[in-house]
PDB file of C-alpha atoms in Angstrom:
ATOM      1  CA  MET A 227     -30.326  44.541  14.622  1.00 46.00           C
ATOM      2  CA  PRO A 228     -28.875  46.463  17.597  1.00 51.00           C
ATOM      3  CA  LEU A 229     -25.250  47.475  17.160  1.00 41.00           C
ATOM      4  CA  ALA A 230     -24.043  45.429  20.146  1.00 43.00           C
ATOM      5  CA  ILE A 231     -25.608  42.261  18.791  1.00 46.00           C
ATOM      6  CA  ALA A 232     -24.197  42.954  15.322  1.00 46.00           C
ATOM      7  CA  ILE A 233     -20.718  43.285  16.829  1.00 43.00           C
ATOM      8  CA  GLY A 234     -21.157  39.968  18.628  1.00 46.00           C
ATOM      9  CA  VAL A 235     -22.304  38.211  15.482  1.00 46.00           C
ATOM     10  CA  ALA A 236     -19.388  39.702  13.542  1.00 46.00           C
ATOM     11  CA  GLY A 237     -17.036  38.345  16.200  1.00 49.00           C
ATOM     12  CA  ILE A 238     -18.518  34.881  15.775  1.00 47.00           C
ATOM     13  CA  ALA A 239     -18.128  35.097  12.001  1.00 48.00           C
ATOM     14  CA  GLY A 240     -14.528  36.261  12.319  1.00 49.00           C
ATOM     15  CA  ALA A 241     -13.616  33.473  14.739  1.00 47.00           C
ATOM     16  CA  GLY A 242     -15.302  30.936  12.460  1.00 49.00           C
ATOM     17  CA  ALA A 243     -13.345  32.218   9.478  1.00 49.00           C
ATOM     18  CA  SER A 244     -10.113  31.934  11.475  1.00 53.00           C
ATOM     19  CA  LEU A 245     -10.994  28.359  12.402  1.00 47.00           C
ATOM     20  CA  ILE A 246     -11.581  27.459   8.756  1.00 56.00           C
ATOM     21  CA  GLY A 247      -8.380  29.250   7.748  1.00 53.00           C
ATOM     22  CA  ALA A 248      -6.340  27.301  10.305  1.00 53.00           C
ATOM     23  CA  HIS A 249      -7.735  24.021   8.951  1.00 57.00           C
ATOM     24  CA  ASP A 250      -6.935  25.067   5.380  1.00 58.00           C
ATOM     25  CA  ALA A 251      -3.385  26.040   6.393  1.00 58.00           C
ATOM     26  CA  SER A 252      -2.813  22.635   8.002  1.00 64.00           C
ATOM     27  CA  SER A 253      -4.153  20.835   4.921  1.00 73.00           C
ATOM     28  CA  ALA A 254      -2.019  22.971   2.607  1.00 69.00           C
ATOM     29  CA  ALA A 255       1.128  22.198   4.623  1.00 70.00           C
ATOM     30  CA  SER A 256       0.399  18.456   4.548  1.00 77.00           C
ATOM     31  CA  ASN A 257      -0.311  18.504   0.809  1.00 77.00           C
ATOM     32  CA  ALA A 258       2.857  20.488   0.096  1.00 76.00           C
ATOM     33  CA  ALA A 259       4.957  18.041   2.131  1.00 78.00           C
ATOM     34  CA  ALA A 260       3.409  15.080   0.297  1.00 82.00           C
ATOM     35  CA  ALA A 261       4.085  16.681  -3.103  1.00 81.00           C
ATOM     36  CA  ASN A 262       7.677  17.536  -2.164  1.00 82.00           C
ATOM     37  CA  ASN A 263       8.282  14.026  -0.864  1.00 83.00           C
ATOM     38  CA  ALA A 264       6.904  12.534  -4.068  1.00 86.00           C
ATOM     39  CA  LEU A 265       9.266  14.721  -6.101  1.00 83.00           C
ATOM     40  CA  GLN A 266      12.236  13.737  -3.947  1.00 85.00           C
ATOM     41  CA  GLU A 267      11.354  10.060  -4.367  1.00 88.00           C
ATOM     42  CA  GLN A 268      11.072  10.488  -8.133  1.00 87.00           C
ATOM     43  CA  ILE A 269      14.500  12.134  -8.287  1.00 88.00           C
ATOM     44  CA  TYR A 270      16.077   9.441  -6.103  1.00 89.00           C
ATOM     45  CA  ASN A 271      14.577   6.606  -8.146  1.00 90.00           C
ATOM     46  CA  SER A 272      15.795   8.265 -11.334  1.00 91.00           C
ATOM     47  CA  ASN A 273      19.329   8.512  -9.936  1.00 89.00           C
ATOM     48  CA  LYS A 274      19.111   4.918  -8.726  1.00 92.00           C
ATOM     49  CA  GLY A 275      18.147   3.785 -12.208  1.00 94.00           C
ATOM     50  CA  LEU A 276      21.149   5.610 -13.672  1.00 90.00           C
ATOM     51  CA  GLU A 277      23.634   4.314 -11.101  1.00 93.00           C
ATOM     52  CA  THR A 278      22.475   0.688 -10.819  1.00 94.00           C
ATOM     53  CA  PRO A 279      24.064  -0.619 -14.064  1.00 94.00           C
ATOM     54  CA  PHE A 280      27.477   0.727 -13.009  1.00 94.00           C
ATOM     55  CA  ILE A 281      27.105  -0.770  -9.539  1.00 95.00           C
ATOM     56  CA  THR A 282      26.140  -4.151 -11.008  1.00 95.00           C
ATOM     57  CA  SER A 283      29.045  -4.048 -13.461  1.00 94.00           C
ATOM     58  CA  GLY A 284      31.426  -3.166 -10.646  1.00 94.00           C
ATOM     59  CA  ASP A 285      30.170  -6.066  -8.518  1.00 94.00           C
ATOM     60  CA  ASN A 286      30.642  -8.490 -11.409  1.00 93.00           C
ATOM     61  CA  ALA A 287      34.130  -7.141 -12.118  1.00 94.00           C
ATOM     62  CA  GLU A 288      35.097  -7.526  -8.455  1.00 93.00           C
ATOM     63  CA  THR A 289      34.013 -11.172  -8.551  1.00 92.00           C
ATOM     64  CA  GLU A 290      36.115 -11.792 -11.685  1.00 93.00           C
ATOM     65  CA  LEU A 291      39.077  -9.905 -10.253  1.00 94.00           C
ATOM     66  CA  ASN A 292      39.036 -11.897  -7.032  1.00 93.00           C
ATOM     67  CA  GLY A 293      38.847 -15.126  -9.030  1.00 93.00           C
ATOM     68  CA  PHE A 294      41.715 -14.087 -11.314  1.00 92.00           C
ATOM     69  CA  LEU A 295      43.862 -13.205  -8.307  1.00 91.00           C
ATOM     70  CA  GLY A 296      43.048 -16.514  -6.615  1.00 90.00           C
ATOM     71  CA  LEU A 297      40.963 -14.892  -3.874  1.00 91.00           C
ATOM     72  CA  GLY A 298      37.855 -16.985  -4.414  1.00 85.00           C
ATOM     73  CA  GLY A 299      35.245 -17.703  -7.015  1.00 77.00           C
ATOM     74  CA  ASP A 300      35.012 -20.524  -9.558  1.00 87.00           C
ATOM     75  CA  PRO A 301      38.390 -21.224 -11.279  1.00 88.00           C
ATOM     76  CA  LYS A 302      36.701 -22.539 -14.430  1.00 90.00           C
ATOM     77  CA  ALA A 303      34.453 -19.480 -14.652  1.00 91.00           C
ATOM     78  CA  THR A 304      37.451 -17.240 -14.067  1.00 92.00           C
ATOM     79  CA  GLN A 305      39.455 -18.893 -16.834  1.00 91.00           C
ATOM     80  CA  ALA A 306      36.482 -18.745 -19.191  1.00 93.00           C
ATOM     81  CA  ALA A 307      36.023 -15.025 -18.467  1.00 93.00           C
ATOM     82  CA  PHE A 308      39.711 -14.343 -19.102  1.00 93.00           C
ATOM     83  CA  GLN A 309      39.667 -16.333 -22.325  1.00 93.00           C
ATOM     84  CA  LYS A 310      36.583 -14.429 -23.446  1.00 93.00           C
ATOM     85  CA  TYR A 311      38.471 -11.222 -22.768  1.00 95.00           C
ATOM     86  CA  LEU A 312      41.477 -12.417 -24.781  1.00 94.00           C
ATOM     87  CA  ASP A 313      39.226 -13.374 -27.674  1.00 93.00           C
ATOM     88  CA  SER A 314      37.807  -9.851 -27.728  1.00 93.00           C
ATOM     89  CA  THR A 315      41.275  -8.330 -28.102  1.00 93.00           C
ATOM     90  CA  GLY A 316      44.136  -8.705 -30.582  1.00 92.00           C
ATOM     91  CA  TYR A 317      45.873 -11.240 -28.358  1.00 94.00           C
ATOM     92  CA  GLN A 318      45.676 -14.217 -30.706  1.00 94.00           C
ATOM     93  CA  PHE A 319      46.828 -12.192 -33.722  1.00 94.00           C
ATOM     94  CA  ASN A 320      49.763 -10.748 -31.760  1.00 95.00           C
ATOM     95  CA  LEU A 321      50.636 -14.206 -30.452  1.00 95.00           C
ATOM     96  CA  ASP A 322      50.670 -15.742 -33.923  1.00 95.00           C
ATOM     97  CA  GLN A 323      52.675 -12.874 -35.383  1.00 95.00           C
ATOM     98  CA  GLY A 324      55.153 -12.910 -32.534  1.00 94.00           C
ATOM     99  CA  MET A 325      55.649 -16.658 -32.618  1.00 93.00           C
ATOM    100  CA  GLY A 326      56.203 -16.486 -36.349  1.00 94.00           C
ATOM    101  CA  ALA A 327      58.745 -13.732 -35.997  1.00 95.00           C
ATOM    102  CA  VAL A 328      60.693 -15.653 -33.322  1.00 93.00           C
ATOM    103  CA  THR A 329      60.641 -18.816 -35.414  1.00 93.00           C
ATOM    104  CA  ASN A 330      61.852 -17.009 -38.552  1.00 93.00           C
ATOM    105  CA  SER A 331      64.597 -15.331 -36.552  1.00 91.00           C
ATOM    106  CA  LYS A 332      65.851 -18.627 -35.172  1.00 86.00           C
ATOM    107  CA  ALA A 333      65.546 -20.291 -38.576  1.00 89.00           C
ATOM    108  CA  ALA A 334      67.700 -17.572 -40.102  1.00 89.00           C
ATOM    109  CA  SER A 335      70.319 -18.341 -37.473  1.00 86.00           C
ATOM    110  CA  GLY A 336      70.147 -22.070 -38.115  1.00 86.00           C
ATOM    111  CA  LEU A 337      68.484 -22.762 -34.769  1.00 83.00           C
ATOM    112  CA  LEU A 338      65.101 -23.927 -36.025  1.00 80.00           C
ATOM    113  CA  GLY A 339      65.159 -27.225 -34.151  1.00 78.00           C
ATOM    114  CA  SER A 340      67.166 -26.081 -31.160  1.00 84.00           C
ATOM    115  CA  GLY A 341      66.278 -25.695 -27.531  1.00 88.00           C
ATOM    116  CA  SER A 342      66.934 -22.004 -27.954  1.00 90.00           C
ATOM    117  CA  LEU A 343      63.892 -21.738 -30.220  1.00 90.00           C
ATOM    118  CA  VAL A 344      61.697 -23.447 -27.646  1.00 92.00           C
ATOM    119  CA  LYS A 345      62.900 -21.108 -24.891  1.00 93.00           C
ATOM    120  CA  SER A 346      62.398 -18.044 -27.044  1.00 94.00           C
ATOM    121  CA  LEU A 347      58.890 -19.089 -28.024  1.00 93.00           C
ATOM    122  CA  ASP A 348      58.026 -19.829 -24.398  1.00 95.00           C
ATOM    123  CA  ALA A 349      59.424 -16.499 -23.226  1.00 95.00           C
ATOM    124  CA  PHE A 350      57.516 -14.587 -25.875  1.00 94.00           C
ATOM    125  CA  GLY A 351      54.239 -16.397 -25.164  1.00 95.00           C
ATOM    126  CA  THR A 352      54.608 -15.924 -21.409  1.00 95.00           C
ATOM    127  CA  GLY A 353      55.482 -12.258 -21.753  1.00 95.00           C
ATOM    128  CA  LEU A 354      52.529 -11.587 -24.048  1.00 95.00           C
ATOM    129  CA  ALA A 355      50.109 -13.428 -21.738  1.00 93.00           C
ATOM    130  CA  ASP A 356      51.470 -11.466 -18.784  1.00 95.00           C
ATOM    131  CA  GLN A 357      50.997  -8.207 -20.684  1.00 95.00           C
ATOM    132  CA  TYR A 358      47.364  -9.000 -21.481  1.00 96.00           C
ATOM    133  CA  GLY A 359      46.842 -10.319 -17.981  1.00 95.00           C
ATOM    134  CA  GLN A 360      47.929  -6.980 -16.529  1.00 95.00           C
ATOM    135  CA  GLN A 361      45.619  -5.181 -18.935  1.00 96.00           C
ATOM    136  CA  TYR A 362      42.784  -7.472 -17.858  1.00 96.00           C
ATOM    137  CA  VAL A 363      43.413  -6.755 -14.195  1.00 96.00           C
ATOM    138  CA  GLY A 364      43.587  -3.025 -14.895  1.00 96.00           C
ATOM    139  CA  ASN A 365      40.288  -3.091 -16.771  1.00 96.00           C
ATOM    140  CA  LEU A 366      38.612  -5.008 -13.957  1.00 96.00           C
ATOM    141  CA  GLN A 367      39.960  -2.556 -11.392  1.00 96.00           C
ATOM    142  CA  ASN A 368      38.555   0.335 -13.402  1.00 97.00           C
ATOM    143  CA  GLU A 369      35.141  -1.334 -13.479  1.00 95.00           C
ATOM    144  CA  VAL A 370      35.294  -1.996  -9.736  1.00 95.00           C
ATOM    145  CA  SER A 371      36.251   1.626  -9.090  1.00 96.00           C
ATOM    146  CA  THR A 372      33.422   2.916 -11.274  1.00 95.00           C
ATOM    147  CA  GLY A 373      30.944   0.677  -9.465  1.00 95.00           C
ATOM    148  CA  ALA A 374      32.216   1.812  -6.068  1.00 94.00           C
ATOM    149  CA  ASN A 375      31.953   5.473  -7.073  1.00 95.00           C
ATOM    150  CA  SER A 376      28.396   4.918  -8.279  1.00 94.00           C
ATOM    151  CA  ALA A 377      27.499   3.127  -5.043  1.00 93.00           C
ATOM    152  CA  ASN A 378      28.942   5.993  -2.999  1.00 93.00           C
ATOM    153  CA  ALA A 379      27.098   8.538  -5.121  1.00 93.00           C
ATOM    154  CA  LEU A 380      23.824   6.659  -4.679  1.00 92.00           C
ATOM    155  CA  ALA A 381      24.413   6.441  -0.932  1.00 91.00           C
ATOM    156  CA  GLY A 382      24.912  10.210  -0.834  1.00 92.00           C
ATOM    157  CA  GLN A 383      21.775  10.750  -2.880  1.00 88.00           C
ATOM    158  CA  GLY A 384      19.896   8.448  -0.525  1.00 89.00           C
ATOM    159  CA  GLN A 385      21.042  10.510   2.448  1.00 88.00           C
ATOM    160  CA  SER A 386      19.989  13.705   0.698  1.00 89.00           C
ATOM    161  CA  TYR A 387      16.622  12.120  -0.059  1.00 87.00           C
ATOM    162  CA  ALA A 388      16.163  11.125   3.580  1.00 86.00           C
ATOM    163  CA  ASN A 389      17.166  14.590   4.782  1.00 87.00           C
ATOM    164  CA  ALA A 390      14.813  16.304   2.344  1.00 86.00           C
ATOM    165  CA  VAL A 391      11.870  14.095   3.301  1.00 85.00           C
ATOM    166  CA  SER A 392      12.580  14.603   7.000  1.00 80.00           C
ATOM    167  CA  GLY A 393      12.751  18.352   6.449  1.00 82.00           C
ATOM    168  CA  ASN A 394       9.476  18.358   4.534  1.00 80.00           C
ATOM    169  CA  ASN A 395       7.745  16.289   7.192  1.00 78.00           C
ATOM    170  CA  ASN A 396       9.117  18.416  10.023  1.00 74.00           C
ATOM    171  CA  SER A 397       7.978  21.603   8.299  1.00 77.00           C
ATOM    172  CA  ALA A 398       4.533  20.129   7.716  1.00 72.00           C
ATOM    173  CA  ALA A 399       4.328  18.970  11.336  1.00 70.00           C
ATOM    174  CA  ALA A 400       5.324  22.413  12.600  1.00 70.00           C
ATOM    175  CA  ALA A 401       2.814  24.131  10.308  1.00 64.00           C
ATOM    176  CA  SER A 402       0.115  21.675  11.358  1.00 60.00           C
ATOM    177  CA  GLY A 403       0.915  22.248  15.019  1.00 59.00           C
ATOM    178  CA  ASN A 404       0.724  26.008  14.591  1.00 63.00           C
ATOM    179  CA  ALA A 405      -2.530  25.628  12.700  1.00 60.00           C
ATOM    180  CA  ASP A 406      -3.962  23.420  15.454  1.00 57.00           C
ATOM    181  CA  LEU A 407      -2.980  26.010  18.054  1.00 54.00           C
ATOM    182  CA  ALA A 408      -4.556  28.771  15.974  1.00 57.00           C
ATOM    183  CA  ALA A 409      -7.670  26.627  15.547  1.00 56.00           C
ATOM    184  CA  ALA A 410      -7.916  26.118  19.302  1.00 56.00           C
ATOM    185  CA  ASN A 411      -7.604  29.857  19.900  1.00 58.00           C
ATOM    186  CA  SER A 412     -10.202  30.542  17.225  1.00 54.00           C
ATOM    187  CA  PHE A 413     -12.547  27.974  18.742  1.00 52.00           C
ATOM    188  CA  ASN A 414     -12.188  29.557  22.169  1.00 55.00           C
ATOM    189  CA  SER A 415     -12.824  32.950  20.620  1.00 59.00           C
ATOM    190  CA  LEU A 416     -15.841  31.536  18.807  1.00 52.00           C
ATOM    191  CA  LEU A 417     -17.322  30.280  22.075  1.00 52.00           C
ATOM    192  CA  GLY A 418     -16.642  33.578  23.807  1.00 56.00           C
ATOM    193  CA  ASN A 419     -18.236  35.598  21.035  1.00 55.00           C
ATOM    194  CA  ALA A 420     -21.209  33.230  20.956  1.00 55.00           C
ATOM    195  CA  PHE A 421     -21.839  33.661  24.660  1.00 53.00           C
ATOM    196  CA  SER A 422     -21.438  37.414  24.345  1.00 60.00           C
ATOM    197  CA  ALA A 423     -23.877  37.571  21.446  1.00 56.00           C
ATOM    198  CA  TYR A 424     -26.350  35.451  23.345  1.00 56.00           C
ATOM    199  CA  GLY A 425     -26.071  37.707  26.362  1.00 58.00           C
ATOM    200  CA  LEU A 426     -26.526  40.817  24.266  1.00 53.00           C
ATOM    201  CA  SER A 427     -29.561  39.309  22.573  1.00 57.00           C
ATOM    202  CA  ARG A 428     -31.161  38.804  25.998  1.00 59.00           C
ATOM    203  CA  GLY A 429     -30.596  42.414  26.870  1.00 57.00           C
ATOM    204  CA  GLY A 430     -27.543  41.960  29.054  1.00 52.00           C
ATOM    205  CA  SER A 431     -24.048  43.350  28.705  1.00 48.00           C
ATOM    206  CA  SER A 432     -21.164  41.315  27.443  1.00 45.00           C
ATOM    207  CA  PHE A 433     -20.054  41.004  31.058  1.00 45.00           C
ATOM    208  CA  GLY A 434     -23.290  39.480  32.270  1.00 44.00           C
ATOM    209  CA  GLY A 435     -24.846  42.673  33.712  1.00 44.00           C
ATOM    210  CA  GLY A 436     -28.441  43.525  32.831  1.00 43.00           C
ATOM    211  CA  THR A 437     -30.223  46.744  32.121  1.00 43.00           C
ATOM    212  CA  SER A 438     -33.641  45.234  32.774  1.00 44.00           C
ATOM    213  CA  GLY A 439     -33.103  43.831  36.222  1.00 43.00           C
ATOM    214  CA  GLY A 440     -31.741  40.429  35.308  1.00 43.00           C
ATOM    215  CA  ASN A 441     -28.716  38.536  34.067  1.00 45.00           C
ATOM    216  CA  ALA A 442     -28.572  37.443  30.436  1.00 42.00           C
ATOM    217  CA  PHE A 443     -27.686  33.881  31.346  1.00 42.00           C
ATOM    218  CA  ALA A 444     -29.936  33.637  34.434  1.00 42.00           C
ATOM    219  CA  PRO A 445     -33.072  35.702  33.932  1.00 46.00           C
ATOM    220  CA  GLY A 446     -34.354  37.239  37.138  1.00 45.00           C
ATOM    221  CA  LEU A 447     -30.943  37.117  38.823  1.00 39.00           C
ATOM    222  CA  ASN A 448     -29.574  40.586  39.315  1.00 44.00           C
ATOM    223  CA  VAL A 449     -25.821  40.337  39.813  1.00 39.00           C
ATOM    224  CA  GLY A 450     -25.647  44.047  40.402  1.00 41.00           C
ATOM    225  CA  GLY A 451     -27.392  43.797  43.786  1.00 39.00           C
TER     226      GLY A 451
END
């Protein structure tokens, strides 16, 4: 094979390889973006699974708190929830012990059947209920705060997820665009090299001139005059 033709064929092969390489680069960028997005989604869903129970608990606590404070809800459900809370604490034991102590104290003073005993028992019972009521409110507020913190954390993680996915997609789009541009250049080079090789194979120069009295692309036409 004449050297000129070999050079033309090599140019075609090189342009073809560049075209294939550009396609592979675009595919690799798209695959990498898809894999990164899948990982980001997995991480977000994992965080969501961890945060959701705290968010749900906080929402439930807020409902109970609003009901207890008279800000809405079902009064019967609110009272039942508070009673359930009292039953889970030492409230009843402390109430019984306290009432007994007040009664014994008044009995020792000869006031067992007096109005003073009734007032003292009422004051003790009210004070104890108020104490446990404040504890109940405090516990609900802690649950609400924990739920709110978890919701805020999940919102931040969601924003990070969105930013990461957008970044991955933008990078893939840029890489794909560059690959498409490189592919177009390679295709143009491929066509140019093909025409040059064809011309050389017909005995012409790469510029269309002929050494045998004709043009490679129009036999018999002498562009040299």
